[in-house]
CSV table of C-alpha atoms in Angstrom, one decimal:
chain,number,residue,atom,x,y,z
A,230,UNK,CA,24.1,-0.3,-26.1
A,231,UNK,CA,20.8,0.2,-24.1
A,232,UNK,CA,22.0,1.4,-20.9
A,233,UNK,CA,19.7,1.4,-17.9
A,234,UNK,CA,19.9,3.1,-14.5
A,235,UNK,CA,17.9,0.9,-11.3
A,236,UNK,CA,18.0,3.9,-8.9
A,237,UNK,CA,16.2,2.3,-6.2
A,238,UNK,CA,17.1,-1.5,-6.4
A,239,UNK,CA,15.8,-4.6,-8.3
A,240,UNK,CA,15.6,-8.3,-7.1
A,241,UNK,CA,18.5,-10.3,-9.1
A,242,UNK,CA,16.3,-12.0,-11.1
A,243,UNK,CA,15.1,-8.6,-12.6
A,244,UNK,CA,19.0,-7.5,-13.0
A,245,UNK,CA,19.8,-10.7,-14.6
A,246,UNK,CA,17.0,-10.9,-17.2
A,247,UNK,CA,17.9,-7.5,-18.2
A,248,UNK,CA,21.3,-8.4,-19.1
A,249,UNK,CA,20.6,-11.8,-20.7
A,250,UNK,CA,18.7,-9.4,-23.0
A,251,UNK,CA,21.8,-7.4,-23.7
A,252,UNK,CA,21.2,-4.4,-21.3
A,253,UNK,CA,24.0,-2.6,-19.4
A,254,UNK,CA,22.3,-2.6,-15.8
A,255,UNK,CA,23.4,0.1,-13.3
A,256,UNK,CA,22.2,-0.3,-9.6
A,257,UNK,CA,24.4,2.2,-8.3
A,258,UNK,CA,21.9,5.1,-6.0
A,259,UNK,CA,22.3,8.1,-7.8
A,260,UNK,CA,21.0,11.2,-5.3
A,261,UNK,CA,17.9,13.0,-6.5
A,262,UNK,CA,19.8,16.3,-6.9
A,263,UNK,CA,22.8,14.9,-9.5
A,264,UNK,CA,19.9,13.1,-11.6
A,265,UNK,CA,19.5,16.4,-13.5
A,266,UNK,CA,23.3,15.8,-14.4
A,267,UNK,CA,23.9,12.1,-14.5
A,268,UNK,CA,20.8,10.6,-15.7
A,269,UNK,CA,21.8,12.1,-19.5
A,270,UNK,CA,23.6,8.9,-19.7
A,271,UNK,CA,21.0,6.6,-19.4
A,272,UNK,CA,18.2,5.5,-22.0
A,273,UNK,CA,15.9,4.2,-18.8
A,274,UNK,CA,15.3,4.7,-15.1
A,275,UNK,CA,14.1,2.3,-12.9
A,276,UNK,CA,12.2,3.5,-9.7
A,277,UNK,CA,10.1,2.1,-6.3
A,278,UNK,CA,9.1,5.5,-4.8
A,279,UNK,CA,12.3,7.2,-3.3
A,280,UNK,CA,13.2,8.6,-6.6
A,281,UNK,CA,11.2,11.3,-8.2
A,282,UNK,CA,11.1,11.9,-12.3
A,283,UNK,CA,9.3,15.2,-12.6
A,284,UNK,CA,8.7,17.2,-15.6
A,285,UNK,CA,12.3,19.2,-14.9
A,286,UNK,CA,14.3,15.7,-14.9
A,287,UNK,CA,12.6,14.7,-18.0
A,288,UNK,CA,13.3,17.7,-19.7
A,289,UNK,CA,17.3,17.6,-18.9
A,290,UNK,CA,17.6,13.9,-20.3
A,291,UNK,CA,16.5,14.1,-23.8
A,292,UNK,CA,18.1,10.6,-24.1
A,293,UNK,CA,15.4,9.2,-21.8
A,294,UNK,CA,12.7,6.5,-23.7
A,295,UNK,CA,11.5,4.7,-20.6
A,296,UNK,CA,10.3,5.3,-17.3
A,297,UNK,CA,9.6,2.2,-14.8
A,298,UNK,CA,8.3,2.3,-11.8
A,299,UNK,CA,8.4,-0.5,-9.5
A,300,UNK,CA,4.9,-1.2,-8.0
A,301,UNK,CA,1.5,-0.1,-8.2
A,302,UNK,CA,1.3,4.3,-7.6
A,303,UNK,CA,3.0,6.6,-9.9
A,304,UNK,CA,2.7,9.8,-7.7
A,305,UNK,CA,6.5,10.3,-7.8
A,306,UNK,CA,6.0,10.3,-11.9
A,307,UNK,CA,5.1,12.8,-14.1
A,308,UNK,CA,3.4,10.5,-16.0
A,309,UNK,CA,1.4,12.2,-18.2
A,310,UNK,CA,4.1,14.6,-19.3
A,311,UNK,CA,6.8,11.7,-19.7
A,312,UNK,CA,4.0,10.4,-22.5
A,313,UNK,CA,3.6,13.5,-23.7
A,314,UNK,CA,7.2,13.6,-25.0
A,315,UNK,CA,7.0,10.1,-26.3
A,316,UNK,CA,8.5,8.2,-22.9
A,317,UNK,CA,7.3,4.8,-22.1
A,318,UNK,CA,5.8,5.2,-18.6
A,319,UNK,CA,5.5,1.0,-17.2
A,320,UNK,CA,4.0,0.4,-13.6
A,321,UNK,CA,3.8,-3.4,-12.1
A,322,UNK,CA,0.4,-2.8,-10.6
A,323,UNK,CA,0.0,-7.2,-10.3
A,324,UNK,CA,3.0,-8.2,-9.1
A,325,UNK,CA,2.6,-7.0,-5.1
A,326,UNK,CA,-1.8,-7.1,-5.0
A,327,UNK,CA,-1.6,-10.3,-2.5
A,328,UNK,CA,1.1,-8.8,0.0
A,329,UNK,CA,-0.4,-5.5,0.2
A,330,UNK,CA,-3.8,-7.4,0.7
A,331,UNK,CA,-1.9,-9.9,3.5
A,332,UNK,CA,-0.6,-7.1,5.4
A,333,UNK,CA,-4.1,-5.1,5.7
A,334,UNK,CA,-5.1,-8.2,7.2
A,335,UNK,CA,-1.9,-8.5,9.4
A,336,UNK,CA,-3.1,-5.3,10.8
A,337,UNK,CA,-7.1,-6.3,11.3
A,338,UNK,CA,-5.9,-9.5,12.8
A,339,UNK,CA,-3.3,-7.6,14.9
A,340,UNK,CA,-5.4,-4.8,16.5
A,341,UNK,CA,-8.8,-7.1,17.0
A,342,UNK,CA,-6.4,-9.5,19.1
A,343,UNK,CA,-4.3,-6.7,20.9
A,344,UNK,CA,-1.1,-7.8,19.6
A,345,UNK,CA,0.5,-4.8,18.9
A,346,UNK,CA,0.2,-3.4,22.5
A,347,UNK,CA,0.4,-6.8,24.1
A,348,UNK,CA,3.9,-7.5,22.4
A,349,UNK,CA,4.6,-3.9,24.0
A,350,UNK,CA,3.7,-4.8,27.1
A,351,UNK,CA,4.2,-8.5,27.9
A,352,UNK,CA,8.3,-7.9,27.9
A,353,UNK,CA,8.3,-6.0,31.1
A,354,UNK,CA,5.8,-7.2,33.2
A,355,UNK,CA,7.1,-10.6,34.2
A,356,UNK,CA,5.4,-13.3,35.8
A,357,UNK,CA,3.3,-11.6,37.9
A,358,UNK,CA,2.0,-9.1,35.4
A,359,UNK,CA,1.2,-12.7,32.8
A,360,UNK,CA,-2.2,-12.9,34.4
A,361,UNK,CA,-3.1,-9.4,34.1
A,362,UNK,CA,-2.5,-9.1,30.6
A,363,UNK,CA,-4.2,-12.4,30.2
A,364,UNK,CA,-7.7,-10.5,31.9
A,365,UNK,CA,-6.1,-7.4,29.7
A,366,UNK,CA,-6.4,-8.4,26.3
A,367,UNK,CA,-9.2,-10.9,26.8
A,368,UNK,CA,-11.8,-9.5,24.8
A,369,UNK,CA,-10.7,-9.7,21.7
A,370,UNK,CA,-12.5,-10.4,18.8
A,371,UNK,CA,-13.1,-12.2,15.7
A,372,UNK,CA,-13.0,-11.5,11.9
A,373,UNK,CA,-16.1,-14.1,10.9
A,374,UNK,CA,-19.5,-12.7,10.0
A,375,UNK,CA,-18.2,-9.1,10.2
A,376,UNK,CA,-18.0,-6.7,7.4
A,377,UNK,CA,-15.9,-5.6,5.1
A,378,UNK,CA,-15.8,-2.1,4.3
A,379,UNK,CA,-13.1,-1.3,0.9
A,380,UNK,CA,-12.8,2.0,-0.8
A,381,UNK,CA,-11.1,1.1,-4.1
A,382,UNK,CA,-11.8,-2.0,-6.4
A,383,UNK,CA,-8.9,-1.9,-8.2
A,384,UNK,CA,-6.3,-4.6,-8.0
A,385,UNK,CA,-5.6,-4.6,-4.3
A,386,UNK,CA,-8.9,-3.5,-3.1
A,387,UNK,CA,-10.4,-7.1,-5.0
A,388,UNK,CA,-7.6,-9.2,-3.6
A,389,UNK,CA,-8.8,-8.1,-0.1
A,390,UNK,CA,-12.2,-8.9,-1.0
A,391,UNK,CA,-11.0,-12.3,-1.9
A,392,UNK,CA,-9.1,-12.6,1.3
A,393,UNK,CA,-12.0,-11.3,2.9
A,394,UNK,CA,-14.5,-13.6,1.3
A,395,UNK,CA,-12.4,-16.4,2.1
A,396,UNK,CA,-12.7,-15.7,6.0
A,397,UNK,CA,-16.2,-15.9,6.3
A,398,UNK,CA,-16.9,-11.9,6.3
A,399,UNK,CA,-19.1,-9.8,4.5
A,400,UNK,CA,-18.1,-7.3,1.9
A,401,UNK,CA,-19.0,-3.7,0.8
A,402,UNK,CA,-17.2,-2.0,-1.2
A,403,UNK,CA,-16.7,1.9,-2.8
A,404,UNK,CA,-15.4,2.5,-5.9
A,405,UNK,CA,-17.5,5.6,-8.3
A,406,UNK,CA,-15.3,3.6,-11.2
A,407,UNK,CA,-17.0,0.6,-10.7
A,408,UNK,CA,-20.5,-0.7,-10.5
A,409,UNK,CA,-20.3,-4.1,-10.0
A,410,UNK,CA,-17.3,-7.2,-9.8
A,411,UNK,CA,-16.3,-10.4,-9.9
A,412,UNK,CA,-14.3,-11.8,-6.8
A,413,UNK,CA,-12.8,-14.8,-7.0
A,414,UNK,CA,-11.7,-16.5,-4.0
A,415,UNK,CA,-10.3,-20.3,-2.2
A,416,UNK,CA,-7.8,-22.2,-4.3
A,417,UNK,CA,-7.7,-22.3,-8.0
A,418,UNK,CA,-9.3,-25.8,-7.6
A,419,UNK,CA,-12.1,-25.1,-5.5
A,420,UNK,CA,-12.8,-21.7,-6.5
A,421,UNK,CA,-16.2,-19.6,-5.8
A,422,UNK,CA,-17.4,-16.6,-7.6
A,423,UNK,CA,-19.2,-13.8,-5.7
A,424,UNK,CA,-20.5,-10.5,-7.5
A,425,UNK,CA,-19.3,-7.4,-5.1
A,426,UNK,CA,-21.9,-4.3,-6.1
A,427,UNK,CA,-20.3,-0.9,-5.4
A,428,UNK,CA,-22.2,0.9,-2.9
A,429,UNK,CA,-22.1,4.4,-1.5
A,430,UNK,CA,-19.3,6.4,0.3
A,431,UNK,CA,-21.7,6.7,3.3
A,432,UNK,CA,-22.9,3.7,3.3
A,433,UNK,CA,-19.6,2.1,3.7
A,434,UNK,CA,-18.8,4.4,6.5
A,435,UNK,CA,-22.0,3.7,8.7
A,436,UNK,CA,-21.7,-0.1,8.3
A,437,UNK,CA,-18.6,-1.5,8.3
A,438,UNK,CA,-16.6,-3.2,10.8
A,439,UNK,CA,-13.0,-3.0,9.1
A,440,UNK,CA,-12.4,0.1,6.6
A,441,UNK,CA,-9.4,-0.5,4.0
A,442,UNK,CA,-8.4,1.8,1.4
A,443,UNK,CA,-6.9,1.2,-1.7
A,444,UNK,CA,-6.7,4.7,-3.9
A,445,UNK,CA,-4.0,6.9,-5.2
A,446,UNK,CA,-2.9,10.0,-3.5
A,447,UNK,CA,-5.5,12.8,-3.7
A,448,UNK,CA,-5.4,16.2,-2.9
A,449,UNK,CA,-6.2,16.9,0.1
A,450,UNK,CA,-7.3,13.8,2.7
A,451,UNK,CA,-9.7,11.1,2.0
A,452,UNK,CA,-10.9,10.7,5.8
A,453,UNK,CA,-11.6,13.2,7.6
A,454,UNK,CA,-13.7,13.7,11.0
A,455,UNK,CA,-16.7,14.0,9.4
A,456,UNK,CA,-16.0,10.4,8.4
A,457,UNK,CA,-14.8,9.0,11.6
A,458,UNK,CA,-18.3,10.3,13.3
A,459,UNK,CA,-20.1,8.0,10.8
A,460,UNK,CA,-18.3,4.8,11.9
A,461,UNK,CA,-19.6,2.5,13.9
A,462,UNK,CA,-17.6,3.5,17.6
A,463,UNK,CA,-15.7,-0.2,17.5
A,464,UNK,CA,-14.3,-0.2,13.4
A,465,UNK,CA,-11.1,-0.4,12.6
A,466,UNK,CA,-9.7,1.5,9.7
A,467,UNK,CA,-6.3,0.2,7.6
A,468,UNK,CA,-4.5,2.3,5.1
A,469,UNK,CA,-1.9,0.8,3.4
A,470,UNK,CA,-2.6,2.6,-0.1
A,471,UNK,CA,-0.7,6.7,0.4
A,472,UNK,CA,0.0,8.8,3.2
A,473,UNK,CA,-2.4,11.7,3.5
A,474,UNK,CA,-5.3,9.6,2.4
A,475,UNK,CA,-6.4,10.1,6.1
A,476,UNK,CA,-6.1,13.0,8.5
A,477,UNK,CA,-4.0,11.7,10.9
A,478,UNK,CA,-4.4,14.8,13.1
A,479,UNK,CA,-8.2,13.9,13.0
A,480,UNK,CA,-7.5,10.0,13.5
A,481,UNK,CA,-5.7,10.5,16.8
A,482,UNK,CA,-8.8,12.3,18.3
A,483,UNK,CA,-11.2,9.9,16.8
A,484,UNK,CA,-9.4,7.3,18.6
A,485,UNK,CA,-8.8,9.1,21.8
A,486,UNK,CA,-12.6,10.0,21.8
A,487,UNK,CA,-13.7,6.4,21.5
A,488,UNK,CA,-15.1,7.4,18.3
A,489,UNK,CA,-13.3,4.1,16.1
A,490,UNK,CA,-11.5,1.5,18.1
A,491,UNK,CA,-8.6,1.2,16.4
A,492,UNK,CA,-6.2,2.0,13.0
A,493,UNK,CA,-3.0,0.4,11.2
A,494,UNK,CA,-0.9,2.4,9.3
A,495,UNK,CA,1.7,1.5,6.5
A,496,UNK,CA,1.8,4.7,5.2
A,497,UNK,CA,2.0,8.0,6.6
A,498,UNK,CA,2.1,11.8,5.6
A,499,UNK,CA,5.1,12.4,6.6
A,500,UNK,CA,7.3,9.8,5.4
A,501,UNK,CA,10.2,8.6,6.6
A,502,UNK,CA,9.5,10.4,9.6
A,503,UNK,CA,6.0,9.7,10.6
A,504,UNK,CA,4.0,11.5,13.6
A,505,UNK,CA,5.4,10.3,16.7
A,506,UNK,CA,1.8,10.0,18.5
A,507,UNK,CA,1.0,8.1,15.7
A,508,UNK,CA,3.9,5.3,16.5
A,509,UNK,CA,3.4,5.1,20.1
A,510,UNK,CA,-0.2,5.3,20.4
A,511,UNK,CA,-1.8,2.0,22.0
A,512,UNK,CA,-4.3,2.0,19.9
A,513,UNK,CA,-2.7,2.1,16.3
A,514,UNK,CA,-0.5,-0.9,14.4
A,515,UNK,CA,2.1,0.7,12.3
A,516,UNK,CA,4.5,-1.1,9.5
A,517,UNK,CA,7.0,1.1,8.0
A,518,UNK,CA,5.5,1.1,4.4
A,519,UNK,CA,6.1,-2.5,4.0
A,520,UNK,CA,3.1,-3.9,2.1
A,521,UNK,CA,4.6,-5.0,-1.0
A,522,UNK,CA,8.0,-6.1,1.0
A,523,UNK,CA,7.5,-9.5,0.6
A,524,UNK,CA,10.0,-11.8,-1.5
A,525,UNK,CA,7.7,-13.3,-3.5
A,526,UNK,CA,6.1,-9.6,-4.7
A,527,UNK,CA,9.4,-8.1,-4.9
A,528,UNK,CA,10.9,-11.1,-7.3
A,529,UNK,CA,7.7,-10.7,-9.2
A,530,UNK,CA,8.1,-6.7,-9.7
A,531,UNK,CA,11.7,-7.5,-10.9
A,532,UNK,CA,10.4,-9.8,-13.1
A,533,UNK,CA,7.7,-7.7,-14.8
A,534,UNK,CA,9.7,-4.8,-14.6
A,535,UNK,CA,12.7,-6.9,-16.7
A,536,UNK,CA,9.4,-8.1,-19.4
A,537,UNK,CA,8.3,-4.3,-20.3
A,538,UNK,CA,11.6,-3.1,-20.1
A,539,UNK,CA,12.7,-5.8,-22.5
A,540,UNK,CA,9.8,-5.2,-24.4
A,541,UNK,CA,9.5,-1.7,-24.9
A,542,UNK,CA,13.5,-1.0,-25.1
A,543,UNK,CA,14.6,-3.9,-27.8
């Protein structure tokens, strides 16, 4: 009997179209350090990106023919060395594109209207502080006619562009992997084509209003100073894609030098326990790595996971 282990939780519907295929399906948490012992009785792990399976893990669970990995990165994988050895190494890199893409937006739409201060503020200033904040937080601004920088065309960095498209604002995007693409956006029925052309790193940087990225982890970070003094001194940057993809160190004096007017944050470099000036800063939105936290991407993760799983494992 196939016996599976879902270290770091499944939606039902994942759980119970494992075992309608005639799985054993074990959700209990199993601590990173016993894995090296415990996970010798298992023919699969399941992971989101709590759980690490490096090369030492592998090597202690010769049992091991399947490695899943709820969502889109596999930083916490070893992937190539898992293949290597003949381990099936599955990602759901579609099922969470539109809630990562939603949140980024969350954020623009958050910071260009002020309401992640304003919902810090408005709760103790009473009445008489109402019409202040009202003069406060008047000059906000909209997302219509403005552009669109995204570093990444993958799956998440197009969704955006479809979001973006769909808003009325311009696109650029980055991506050396990519020349040229087809977005798609508005409803199935009514739905427009537009060919997105990559550009240049710099380009993107000098003339974009909103900045997303969408790549995996690298090694050191992706935006650094040098980058923030190429922005235009009112953009607003999002990175809901890996902590450490910007300096945050570098961020917080771009900010605090008027150099960008603002930044939200899913992720952060050191997760769980981010840079405090980072949470309380007025001028950044933060989510606590939430982008694909949405029921209907988690219920389609579970699902996908449960089809490759299925497929790969009967």
């Amino acid at each position: 009997m196939v016996k599976i282990l879902v270290n770091d939780g499944i939606e039902p519907v994942g759980k119970e179209m494992l075992e309608a295929a005639g799985f054993i399906v074990d959700t209990q948490k199993i601590p990173q350090e016993e894995l090296m012992i415990r996970l010798r009785e298992y023919d699969a792990i399941c992971v989101r990106s709590a759980t690490k399976v490096r090369k030492e893990l592998i090597d202690a669970c010769p049992n091991l023919k399947a490695i899943a990995r709820g969502g889109v990165g596999m930083d916490n994988i070893d992937v190539d060395y898992a293949k290597a050895r003949g381990i099936h190494v599955i990602n759901t890199p579609a099922a969470s594109s539109r809630s990562v893409a939603e949140l980024c937006f969350a954020h623009m739409l958050g910071l260009t209207r002020f309401l992640n201060i304003s919902n810090r503020e408005m709760p103790s200033e009473g009445k008489k502080g109402f019409e202040a904040l009202k003069k406060k937080y008047a000059s906000g601004t909209e997302l219509f006619g403005k552009t669109l920088g995204i570093i990444g065309l993958g799956r998440i960095g197009k969704e955006l562009a479809s979001i973006g498209l769909g808003m009325g604002m311009n696109i650029l995007a980055y991506d050396p992997m990519v020349h040229q693409t087809e977005i798609f956006f508005g409803p199935e029925k009514y739905s427009t084509k537009v060919n997105v052309a990559s550009t240049s790193f710099q380009d993107l940087l000098i003339n974009s209003d909103f900045i997303s990225i969408h790549v995996p982890s690298l090694d050191k970070p992706l935006i650094t100073m040098a980058a923030f003094k190429m922005m235009k001194n009112d953009a607003i940057i999002i990175n809901a894609s890996r902590g450490g993809l910007i300096d945050e160190h570098d961020l917080i004096e771009a900010l605090d030098n008027q150099l960008i007017r603002g930044a939200g944050l899913d992720v952060f470099a050191g997760e769980p326990m981010p840079d405090e000036r980072l949470l309380n800063h007025p001028k950044i939105s933060v989510t606590p790595h939430t982008g694909a936290s949405t029921l209907e991407a988690q219920n389609n993760i579970g699902k996908e996971l449960a089809e490759q799983l299925i497929n790969v494992l009967k």
